[in-house]
Amino acid sequence: MLALKSSLFFLLLSLLSLLTLQCLTAASAACHVDDELGLLAFKSAITHDPSGMLQNWKSGTDCCKWPGITCLSGNRVTSLSLTGQPGKQNSFLSGTISPSLVKVQNLDGIYLQNLRNITGPFPALLFGMPKLLFVYIENNQLSGPLRRDIGNLTQLNALSFEGNRFSGPIPSSISQLTGLTQLKLGGNLLTGTVPAGISRLKDLTFLSLERNGLSGSIPDFFSSFSNLRILRLSHNKFSGKIPNSISSLSPKLAYLEVGHNSLVGQIPDFLGNFTALDTLDLSWNQFSGTVPKTFAKLTKIFNLDLSHNFLVDPFPEMSVKGIESLDLSYNHFHLGTIPKWVTSSEIIYSLKLAKCGLKFKLDDWKPSETYFYDYIDLSENEITGSPTQLLNKTDYLVGFWASGNQLRFDFSKLRIVKTLKYLDVSRSMVFGKVPEGITGLEKLNVSHNHLCGRLPPSKFPASAFQGNDCLCGSPLSACKRSK
């Protein structure tokens, strides 16, 4: 009996010890009071949270367990990460970034991405966070100038304000951020020239200044960047030639994007040495002359866009193993047929060869794979035959443009897949009736063909159907009643 009582006593003692330990552990695991106060202040500055992103941020609960919060240093918050989902309408936050977030002193990462409606000026609280290494405040509505003293954030490894509304020049003090591996300022309203001091950021792997209003020449300072893998300068107002120092990036650069500027001259031969290149975008510039023969060495490139320039024949023989997207449209090429290295690609999803001097029968074109095709643009060529066989084998096609050719086929026999949104076969020799399947399209142009019959109900304007033989019904004139 005594032994039984002794056993029970020790069992109760063990349970009490375990409970005490759990209470102490729970107390020690609860986040620091300053962190809780700072995060609750952040929440209080958010005026609209339709998806309930912050609904579990409640006073008196362990903020280390709140959604978007990470604690890797005992009970101190080290990361704030809130991300909206672009495809969901209610996945956003409205409001400002509370200055009281500075209370969260152990933060090494702030990730406020795709929240869409976060407004206010450059967040000054960043200067009061000595442990901060990573700042990604992307796709929001922050505005005003970038702080002149931005160069004081010398501890940063990555800085991204991509997709906001910052305006004015890029401050010259940014040259002091020599620890950066990523600098992303694309998608703002920045103007002026690129500071030469950016050449001091020798550890950069990612530099994005695209979709701004930057002007002047592209700086000739790229020999500084031995590790650069992504360079995005598209959609600006840059002029002049591609600088020679870009040639030093050839061993590692995977993305070179300078489209939609006002660059001139010939495409440099050295671009053919970029054997690691995944994407090359030189579109919408004023490049002239021929495409370098050295492009034959770009065997691993997936995305090539040379469209809307003044490039001329001959186009070099290429041996790309698997092109994904190609756009050579609106130059002065006379390709005749679609190149074999394009036809043989089993992963291609976008082919755009508008006004490329193509002259062949479409029925004779036998691509190795049609399953992945999303976009095909063969406009303004001399292509004959029918696209029916091709399009009837594509299950996920989004857009097909073939205006200004000599295509002859029965429109009613064309299979219009559910994914198809854009269809233009205007100014050709298409005949037959307009099928009801057009109602699911977003844009349609079948004007100036030989179509006949009553139009199915649709949202398209009369211009989409004008110039045919005998179409009738809304939005054209009413059909005549048969006697």
Short mmCIF file of N, CA and C in Angstrom, two decimals, residues 84-249:
data_model
loop_
_atom_site.label_atom_id
_atom_site.label_comp_id
_atom_site.label_asym_id
_atom_site.label_seq_id
_atom_site.Cartn_x
_atom_site.Cartn_y
_atom_site.Cartn_z
N GLY A 84 0.06 39.22 -51.68
CA GLY A 84 -1.24 39.12 -52.33
C GLY A 84 -1.17 38.18 -53.50
N GLN A 85 -2.31 37.67 -53.90
CA GLN A 85 -2.39 36.79 -55.06
C GLN A 85 -3.06 37.55 -56.20
N PRO A 86 -2.28 37.90 -57.25
CA PRO A 86 -2.79 38.76 -58.32
C PRO A 86 -4.08 38.26 -58.96
N GLY A 87 -4.27 36.95 -59.01
CA GLY A 87 -5.46 36.40 -59.65
C GLY A 87 -6.74 36.53 -58.84
N LYS A 88 -6.60 36.88 -57.55
CA LYS A 88 -7.77 36.99 -56.68
C LYS A 88 -8.06 38.45 -56.37
N GLN A 89 -9.28 38.89 -56.69
CA GLN A 89 -9.63 40.31 -56.57
C GLN A 89 -9.54 40.83 -55.14
N ASN A 90 -9.87 40.00 -54.16
CA ASN A 90 -9.90 40.49 -52.77
C ASN A 90 -8.60 40.24 -52.03
N SER A 91 -7.57 39.80 -52.75
CA SER A 91 -6.30 39.48 -52.10
C SER A 91 -5.38 40.71 -52.13
N PHE A 92 -5.69 41.68 -51.29
CA PHE A 92 -4.90 42.91 -51.22
C PHE A 92 -5.06 43.55 -49.85
N LEU A 93 -4.24 44.53 -49.59
CA LEU A 93 -4.35 45.35 -48.38
C LEU A 93 -4.35 46.82 -48.77
N SER A 94 -5.21 47.61 -48.15
CA SER A 94 -5.20 49.06 -48.33
C SER A 94 -4.72 49.71 -47.04
N GLY A 95 -3.96 50.79 -47.20
CA GLY A 95 -3.47 51.49 -46.03
C GLY A 95 -2.04 51.94 -46.22
N THR A 96 -1.37 52.24 -45.11
CA THR A 96 0.00 52.71 -45.15
C THR A 96 0.89 51.79 -44.29
N ILE A 97 2.18 52.01 -44.37
CA ILE A 97 3.13 51.26 -43.54
C ILE A 97 3.39 52.08 -42.28
N SER A 98 2.93 51.59 -41.14
CA SER A 98 3.06 52.34 -39.89
C SER A 98 4.53 52.54 -39.52
N PRO A 99 4.91 53.78 -39.16
CA PRO A 99 6.28 54.03 -38.69
C PRO A 99 6.62 53.21 -37.45
N SER A 100 5.60 52.80 -36.69
CA SER A 100 5.84 52.03 -35.46
C SER A 100 6.35 50.63 -35.72
N LEU A 101 6.35 50.21 -36.99
CA LEU A 101 6.93 48.91 -37.32
C LEU A 101 8.41 48.87 -36.94
N VAL A 102 9.00 50.06 -36.76
CA VAL A 102 10.41 50.14 -36.38
C VAL A 102 10.68 49.49 -35.02
N LYS A 103 9.62 49.29 -34.23
CA LYS A 103 9.78 48.62 -32.93
C LYS A 103 10.26 47.18 -33.09
N VAL A 104 10.00 46.60 -34.26
CA VAL A 104 10.38 45.21 -34.50
C VAL A 104 11.86 45.21 -34.93
N GLN A 105 12.72 45.37 -33.97
CA GLN A 105 14.13 45.68 -34.21
C GLN A 105 14.96 44.53 -34.77
N ASN A 106 14.47 43.31 -34.66
CA ASN A 106 15.25 42.17 -35.15
C ASN A 106 14.87 41.74 -36.56
N LEU A 107 14.05 42.53 -37.21
CA LEU A 107 13.65 42.19 -38.58
C LEU A 107 14.88 42.17 -39.50
N ASP A 108 15.05 41.06 -40.22
CA ASP A 108 16.08 41.05 -41.26
C ASP A 108 15.46 41.00 -42.65
N GLY A 109 14.13 40.79 -42.71
CA GLY A 109 13.47 40.77 -44.00
C GLY A 109 12.07 41.35 -43.96
N ILE A 110 11.76 42.28 -44.88
CA ILE A 110 10.41 42.81 -45.06
C ILE A 110 9.98 42.48 -46.47
N TYR A 111 8.91 41.69 -46.58
CA TYR A 111 8.40 41.26 -47.88
C TYR A 111 6.92 41.62 -47.96
N LEU A 112 6.62 42.75 -48.59
CA LEU A 112 5.23 43.20 -48.78
C LEU A 112 5.00 43.23 -50.28
N GLN A 113 4.53 42.10 -50.83
CA GLN A 113 4.50 41.91 -52.27
C GLN A 113 3.09 41.70 -52.80
N ASN A 114 2.79 42.39 -53.89
CA ASN A 114 1.50 42.25 -54.59
C ASN A 114 0.31 42.58 -53.70
N LEU A 115 0.50 43.49 -52.76
CA LEU A 115 -0.62 43.91 -51.90
C LEU A 115 -1.43 45.03 -52.55
N ARG A 116 -0.89 45.62 -53.59
CA ARG A 116 -1.56 46.52 -54.54
C ARG A 116 -1.90 47.91 -54.00
N ASN A 117 -2.46 48.01 -52.79
CA ASN A 117 -2.98 49.31 -52.34
C ASN A 117 -2.27 49.88 -51.13
N ILE A 118 -1.05 49.48 -50.88
CA ILE A 118 -0.26 50.10 -49.81
C ILE A 118 0.30 51.42 -50.35
N THR A 119 -0.05 52.53 -49.71
CA THR A 119 0.33 53.86 -50.20
C THR A 119 1.29 54.53 -49.22
N GLY A 120 1.70 55.74 -49.59
CA GLY A 120 2.58 56.52 -48.74
C GLY A 120 3.93 56.78 -49.38
N PRO A 121 4.78 57.55 -48.72
CA PRO A 121 6.11 57.86 -49.26
C PRO A 121 7.11 56.75 -48.97
N PHE A 122 8.35 56.99 -49.34
CA PHE A 122 9.44 56.08 -49.02
C PHE A 122 9.43 55.80 -47.52
N PRO A 123 9.39 54.55 -47.09
CA PRO A 123 9.26 54.23 -45.66
C PRO A 123 10.54 54.56 -44.88
N ALA A 124 10.50 55.67 -44.14
CA ALA A 124 11.68 56.12 -43.39
C ALA A 124 12.08 55.15 -42.29
N LEU A 125 11.16 54.31 -41.85
CA LEU A 125 11.45 53.38 -40.76
C LEU A 125 12.60 52.43 -41.13
N LEU A 126 12.86 52.24 -42.42
CA LEU A 126 13.94 51.35 -42.84
C LEU A 126 15.29 51.78 -42.28
N PHE A 127 15.44 53.09 -42.06
CA PHE A 127 16.72 53.60 -41.56
C PHE A 127 16.92 53.27 -40.08
N GLY A 128 15.85 52.86 -39.38
CA GLY A 128 15.96 52.54 -37.96
C GLY A 128 16.02 51.06 -37.67
N MET A 129 16.31 50.25 -38.69
CA MET A 129 16.35 48.80 -38.53
C MET A 129 17.74 48.28 -38.89
N PRO A 130 18.64 48.24 -37.93
CA PRO A 130 20.05 47.92 -38.23
C PRO A 130 20.30 46.49 -38.70
N LYS A 131 19.36 45.58 -38.45
CA LYS A 131 19.57 44.17 -38.84
C LYS A 131 18.90 43.83 -40.17
N LEU A 132 18.28 44.82 -40.79
CA LEU A 132 17.52 44.59 -42.02
C LEU A 132 18.47 44.27 -43.19
N LEU A 133 18.20 43.15 -43.86
CA LEU A 133 19.03 42.72 -44.98
C LEU A 133 18.27 42.67 -46.30
N PHE A 134 16.98 42.36 -46.23
CA PHE A 134 16.18 42.12 -47.44
C PHE A 134 14.91 42.98 -47.41
N VAL A 135 14.73 43.82 -48.42
CA VAL A 135 13.53 44.65 -48.54
C VAL A 135 12.91 44.40 -49.91
N TYR A 136 11.71 43.81 -49.91
CA TYR A 136 10.94 43.59 -51.13
C TYR A 136 9.55 44.18 -50.92
N ILE A 137 9.39 45.46 -51.24
CA ILE A 137 8.08 46.11 -51.17
C ILE A 137 7.65 46.34 -52.62
N GLU A 138 6.97 45.34 -53.18
CA GLU A 138 6.73 45.28 -54.61
C GLU A 138 5.25 45.33 -54.95
N ASN A 139 4.95 45.95 -56.10
CA ASN A 139 3.59 45.99 -56.64
C ASN A 139 2.60 46.55 -55.63
N ASN A 140 2.93 47.76 -55.18
CA ASN A 140 2.06 48.53 -54.30
C ASN A 140 1.88 49.92 -54.90
N GLN A 141 1.60 50.91 -54.06
CA GLN A 141 1.35 52.27 -54.56
C GLN A 141 2.20 53.30 -53.84
N LEU A 142 3.37 52.91 -53.36
CA LEU A 142 4.25 53.89 -52.72
C LEU A 142 4.66 54.93 -53.76
N SER A 143 4.79 56.19 -53.34
CA SER A 143 5.03 57.26 -54.31
C SER A 143 5.97 58.32 -53.74
N GLY A 144 6.22 59.33 -54.56
CA GLY A 144 7.15 60.38 -54.16
C GLY A 144 8.57 60.01 -54.57
N PRO A 145 9.55 60.80 -54.17
CA PRO A 145 10.94 60.52 -54.57
C PRO A 145 11.56 59.41 -53.73
N LEU A 146 12.56 58.76 -54.29
CA LEU A 146 13.41 57.88 -53.50
C LEU A 146 14.29 58.76 -52.61
N ARG A 147 14.44 58.41 -51.37
CA ARG A 147 15.19 59.23 -50.43
C ARG A 147 16.64 59.45 -50.91
N ARG A 148 17.11 60.69 -50.79
CA ARG A 148 18.49 60.99 -51.19
C ARG A 148 19.50 60.23 -50.34
N ASP A 149 19.12 59.96 -49.08
CA ASP A 149 20.03 59.27 -48.18
C ASP A 149 19.83 57.75 -48.21
N ILE A 150 19.25 57.25 -49.31
CA ILE A 150 19.03 55.80 -49.44
C ILE A 150 20.36 55.04 -49.30
N GLY A 151 21.45 55.73 -49.59
CA GLY A 151 22.76 55.10 -49.50
C GLY A 151 23.18 54.75 -48.08
N ASN A 152 22.43 55.23 -47.07
CA ASN A 152 22.75 54.90 -45.68
C ASN A 152 22.31 53.48 -45.30
N LEU A 153 21.55 52.83 -46.16
CA LEU A 153 21.08 51.46 -45.88
C LEU A 153 22.15 50.46 -46.30
N THR A 154 23.35 50.68 -45.83
CA THR A 154 24.52 49.94 -46.32
C THR A 154 24.51 48.46 -45.96
N GLN A 155 23.67 48.07 -44.99
CA GLN A 155 23.66 46.66 -44.57
C GLN A 155 22.83 45.78 -45.50
N LEU A 156 22.09 46.39 -46.43
CA LEU A 156 21.15 45.62 -47.26
C LEU A 156 21.87 44.68 -48.23
N ASN A 157 21.27 43.49 -48.39
CA ASN A 157 21.69 42.52 -49.42
C ASN A 157 20.79 42.59 -50.66
N ALA A 158 19.54 42.98 -50.46
CA ALA A 158 18.60 43.05 -51.58
C ALA A 158 17.62 44.19 -51.34
N LEU A 159 17.36 44.97 -52.40
CA LEU A 159 16.42 46.09 -52.31
C LEU A 159 15.53 46.08 -53.54
N SER A 160 14.22 45.96 -53.32
CA SER A 160 13.27 45.98 -54.43
C SER A 160 12.08 46.84 -54.10
N PHE A 161 11.89 47.88 -54.91
CA PHE A 161 10.66 48.69 -54.86
C PHE A 161 9.92 48.55 -56.20
N GLU A 162 10.09 47.42 -56.84
CA GLU A 162 9.50 47.18 -58.15
C GLU A 162 7.97 47.33 -58.11
N GLY A 163 7.43 48.00 -59.15
CA GLY A 163 5.98 48.08 -59.29
C GLY A 163 5.31 49.03 -58.33
N ASN A 164 5.93 50.18 -58.05
CA ASN A 164 5.29 51.22 -57.25
C ASN A 164 5.14 52.48 -58.09
N ARG A 165 5.10 53.64 -57.47
CA ARG A 165 4.93 54.88 -58.22
C ARG A 165 5.97 55.93 -57.79
N PHE A 166 7.15 55.47 -57.46
CA PHE A 166 8.22 56.40 -57.11
C PHE A 166 8.61 57.21 -58.35
N SER A 167 8.92 58.48 -58.15
CA SER A 167 9.24 59.37 -59.27
C SER A 167 10.53 60.12 -59.00
N GLY A 168 10.98 60.87 -60.01
CA GLY A 168 12.22 61.62 -59.86
C GLY A 168 13.43 60.76 -60.19
N PRO A 169 14.62 61.25 -59.90
CA PRO A 169 15.84 60.53 -60.26
C PRO A 169 16.19 59.42 -59.29
N ILE A 170 17.07 58.53 -59.75
CA ILE A 170 17.67 57.53 -58.86
C ILE A 170 18.79 58.24 -58.10
N PRO A 171 18.72 58.30 -56.77
CA PRO A 171 19.73 59.06 -56.02
C PRO A 171 21.15 58.52 -56.24
N SER A 172 22.10 59.43 -56.34
CA SER A 172 23.49 59.01 -56.57
C SER A 172 24.05 58.23 -55.38
N SER A 173 23.46 58.46 -54.19
CA SER A 173 23.97 57.77 -53.00
C SER A 173 23.71 56.27 -53.04
N ILE A 174 22.91 55.82 -54.00
CA ILE A 174 22.64 54.39 -54.11
C ILE A 174 23.94 53.61 -54.36
N SER A 175 24.97 54.33 -54.81
CA SER A 175 26.27 53.71 -55.06
C SER A 175 26.93 53.21 -53.79
N GLN A 176 26.43 53.63 -52.62
CA GLN A 176 27.01 53.20 -51.35
C GLN A 176 26.48 51.83 -50.90
N LEU A 177 25.47 51.31 -51.59
CA LEU A 177 24.87 50.03 -51.19
C LEU A 177 25.67 48.88 -51.80
N THR A 178 26.93 48.80 -51.46
CA THR A 178 27.86 47.87 -52.11
C THR A 178 27.62 46.41 -51.72
N GLY A 179 26.75 46.15 -50.73
CA GLY A 179 26.43 44.79 -50.34
C GLY A 179 25.28 44.18 -51.13
N LEU A 180 24.67 44.96 -52.01
CA LEU A 180 23.49 44.47 -52.74
C LEU A 180 23.85 43.37 -53.73
N THR A 181 23.02 42.34 -53.74
CA THR A 181 23.07 41.35 -54.81
C THR A 181 21.89 41.53 -55.77
N GLN A 182 20.83 42.20 -55.28
CA GLN A 182 19.67 42.49 -56.14
C GLN A 182 19.25 43.94 -55.95
N LEU A 183 19.07 44.65 -57.07
CA LEU A 183 18.52 46.01 -57.07
C LEU A 183 17.42 46.05 -58.11
N LYS A 184 16.19 46.17 -57.64
CA LYS A 184 15.03 46.13 -58.54
C LYS A 184 14.19 47.39 -58.33
N LEU A 185 14.24 48.29 -59.31
CA LEU A 185 13.48 49.54 -59.24
C LEU A 185 12.54 49.66 -60.45
N GLY A 186 12.29 48.55 -61.14
CA GLY A 186 11.44 48.57 -62.32
C GLY A 186 9.99 48.90 -62.00
N GLY A 187 9.27 49.35 -63.02
CA GLY A 187 7.84 49.58 -62.88
C GLY A 187 7.49 50.76 -62.00
N ASN A 188 8.30 51.82 -62.05
CA ASN A 188 7.99 53.05 -61.33
C ASN A 188 7.89 54.20 -62.32
N LEU A 189 8.09 55.42 -61.86
CA LEU A 189 8.01 56.61 -62.72
C LEU A 189 9.33 57.37 -62.65
N LEU A 190 10.42 56.64 -62.51
CA LEU A 190 11.73 57.26 -62.34
C LEU A 190 12.21 57.89 -63.65
N THR A 191 12.91 59.02 -63.52
CA THR A 191 13.40 59.75 -64.69
C THR A 191 14.88 60.07 -64.52
N GLY A 192 15.46 60.69 -65.54
CA GLY A 192 16.87 61.05 -65.49
C GLY A 192 17.75 59.92 -66.00
N THR A 193 19.02 60.05 -65.74
CA THR A 193 19.99 59.06 -66.20
C THR A 193 20.32 58.06 -65.09
N VAL A 194 20.95 56.97 -65.48
CA VAL A 194 21.36 55.95 -64.51
C VAL A 194 22.66 56.42 -63.85
N PRO A 195 22.70 56.53 -62.52
CA PRO A 195 23.92 56.99 -61.85
C PRO A 195 25.12 56.10 -62.16
N ALA A 196 26.22 56.72 -62.54
CA ALA A 196 27.43 55.96 -62.87
C ALA A 196 27.93 55.16 -61.67
N GLY A 197 27.61 55.64 -60.46
CA GLY A 197 28.07 54.98 -59.24
C GLY A 197 27.51 53.60 -59.02
N ILE A 198 26.46 53.23 -59.77
CA ILE A 198 25.92 51.86 -59.65
C ILE A 198 27.01 50.84 -59.99
N SER A 199 28.02 51.27 -60.72
CA SER A 199 29.12 50.37 -61.08
C SER A 199 29.86 49.86 -59.85
N ARG A 200 29.68 50.51 -58.71
CA ARG A 200 30.34 50.08 -57.47
C ARG A 200 29.64 48.87 -56.84
N LEU A 201 28.44 48.55 -57.31
CA LEU A 201 27.68 47.44 -56.73
C LEU A 201 28.12 46.14 -57.41
N LYS A 202 29.34 45.74 -57.13
CA LYS A 202 30.00 44.67 -57.88
C LYS A 202 29.42 43.28 -57.63
N ASP A 203 28.61 43.12 -56.58
CA ASP A 203 28.06 41.81 -56.26
C ASP A 203 26.68 41.57 -56.87
N LEU A 204 26.20 42.51 -57.68
CA LEU A 204 24.85 42.38 -58.24
C LEU A 204 24.73 41.13 -59.11
N THR A 205 23.65 40.39 -58.88
CA THR A 205 23.27 39.30 -59.77
C THR A 205 22.01 39.67 -60.56
N PHE A 206 21.27 40.68 -60.08
CA PHE A 206 19.97 41.05 -60.65
C PHE A 206 19.86 42.57 -60.63
N LEU A 207 19.77 43.18 -61.81
CA LEU A 207 19.57 44.63 -61.92
C LEU A 207 18.37 44.89 -62.81
N SER A 208 17.32 45.48 -62.24
CA SER A 208 16.10 45.76 -62.99
C SER A 208 15.74 47.23 -62.85
N LEU A 209 15.77 47.94 -63.98
CA LEU A 209 15.35 49.34 -64.02
C LEU A 209 14.27 49.53 -65.09
N GLU A 210 13.66 48.45 -65.52
CA GLU A 210 12.70 48.48 -66.63
C GLU A 210 11.43 49.25 -66.26
N ARG A 211 10.66 49.62 -67.33
CA ARG A 211 9.35 50.28 -67.19
C ARG A 211 9.42 51.53 -66.31
N ASN A 212 10.34 52.41 -66.68
CA ASN A 212 10.44 53.74 -66.08
C ASN A 212 10.50 54.76 -67.20
N GLY A 213 11.01 55.95 -66.91
CA GLY A 213 11.21 56.98 -67.92
C GLY A 213 12.66 57.41 -67.97
N LEU A 214 13.56 56.46 -67.73
CA LEU A 214 14.99 56.76 -67.70
C LEU A 214 15.49 57.07 -69.11
N SER A 215 16.46 57.98 -69.21
CA SER A 215 16.92 58.44 -70.52
C SER A 215 18.44 58.49 -70.57
N GLY A 216 18.95 59.00 -71.69
CA GLY A 216 20.39 59.04 -71.90
C GLY A 216 20.90 57.70 -72.41
N SER A 217 22.20 57.55 -72.45
CA SER A 217 22.80 56.30 -72.91
C SER A 217 22.78 55.26 -71.80
N ILE A 218 22.77 53.98 -72.20
CA ILE A 218 22.97 52.92 -71.22
C ILE A 218 24.43 53.00 -70.77
N PRO A 219 24.70 53.15 -69.48
CA PRO A 219 26.08 53.36 -69.02
C PRO A 219 27.00 52.22 -69.45
N ASP A 220 28.24 52.60 -69.74
CA ASP A 220 29.22 51.63 -70.19
C ASP A 220 30.06 51.17 -69.00
N PHE A 221 29.35 50.55 -68.01
CA PHE A 221 30.05 50.19 -66.77
C PHE A 221 29.91 48.71 -66.39
N PHE A 222 29.53 47.88 -67.35
CA PHE A 222 29.13 46.51 -66.99
C PHE A 222 30.29 45.57 -66.75
N SER A 223 31.50 46.01 -67.03
CA SER A 223 32.65 45.15 -66.73
C SER A 223 32.84 44.97 -65.22
N SER A 224 32.13 45.79 -64.41
CA SER A 224 32.20 45.67 -62.95
C SER A 224 31.43 44.47 -62.43
N PHE A 225 30.46 43.97 -63.21
CA PHE A 225 29.50 43.01 -62.68
C PHE A 225 29.81 41.58 -63.14
N SER A 226 30.71 40.93 -62.46
CA SER A 226 31.14 39.61 -62.89
C SER A 226 30.11 38.52 -62.59
N ASN A 227 29.11 38.83 -61.74
CA ASN A 227 28.12 37.82 -61.36
C ASN A 227 26.71 38.13 -61.87
N LEU A 228 26.56 39.15 -62.70
CA LEU A 228 25.23 39.56 -63.14
C LEU A 228 24.58 38.49 -64.02
N ARG A 229 23.37 38.11 -63.65
CA ARG A 229 22.64 37.09 -64.40
C ARG A 229 21.38 37.63 -65.07
N ILE A 230 20.83 38.71 -64.51
CA ILE A 230 19.59 39.29 -65.05
C ILE A 230 19.77 40.80 -65.19
N LEU A 231 19.60 41.31 -66.43
CA LEU A 231 19.68 42.75 -66.70
C LEU A 231 18.43 43.17 -67.45
N ARG A 232 17.60 43.96 -66.81
CA ARG A 232 16.33 44.38 -67.40
C ARG A 232 16.27 45.90 -67.47
N LEU A 233 16.31 46.42 -68.71
CA LEU A 233 16.30 47.87 -68.94
C LEU A 233 15.21 48.27 -69.93
N SER A 234 14.27 47.36 -70.23
CA SER A 234 13.23 47.60 -71.24
C SER A 234 12.27 48.71 -70.82
N HIS A 235 11.55 49.23 -71.83
CA HIS A 235 10.49 50.22 -71.62
C HIS A 235 11.00 51.46 -70.89
N ASN A 236 12.05 52.07 -71.45
CA ASN A 236 12.56 53.35 -70.98
C ASN A 236 12.74 54.26 -72.19
N LYS A 237 13.61 55.24 -72.07
CA LYS A 237 13.88 56.17 -73.16
C LYS A 237 15.38 56.21 -73.47
N PHE A 238 16.03 55.07 -73.29
CA PHE A 238 17.47 55.01 -73.54
C PHE A 238 17.75 55.18 -75.03
N SER A 239 18.86 55.86 -75.33
CA SER A 239 19.27 56.08 -76.71
C SER A 239 20.72 55.64 -76.88
N GLY A 240 21.23 55.77 -78.11
CA GLY A 240 22.61 55.36 -78.36
C GLY A 240 22.72 53.88 -78.66
N LYS A 241 23.93 53.35 -78.53
CA LYS A 241 24.20 51.96 -78.87
C LYS A 241 24.29 51.08 -77.62
N ILE A 242 24.23 49.78 -77.83
CA ILE A 242 24.49 48.84 -76.73
C ILE A 242 25.96 48.99 -76.35
N PRO A 243 26.28 49.31 -75.09
CA PRO A 243 27.67 49.55 -74.71
C PRO A 243 28.53 48.29 -74.81
N ASN A 244 29.80 48.49 -75.18
CA ASN A 244 30.72 47.37 -75.37
C ASN A 244 30.94 46.57 -74.10
N SER A 245 30.85 47.24 -72.92
CA SER A 245 31.16 46.54 -71.67
C SER A 245 30.16 45.44 -71.36
N ILE A 246 29.00 45.46 -72.02
CA ILE A 246 28.03 44.38 -71.82
C ILE A 246 28.64 43.04 -72.25
N SER A 247 29.60 43.09 -73.15
CA SER A 247 30.24 41.85 -73.63
C SER A 247 30.89 41.06 -72.49
N SER A 248 31.29 41.78 -71.41
CA SER A 248 31.95 41.10 -70.28
C SER A 248 30.98 40.24 -69.47
N LEU A 249 29.68 40.37 -69.74
CA LEU A 249 28.68 39.61 -69.00
C LEU A 249 28.41 38.23 -69.61
#
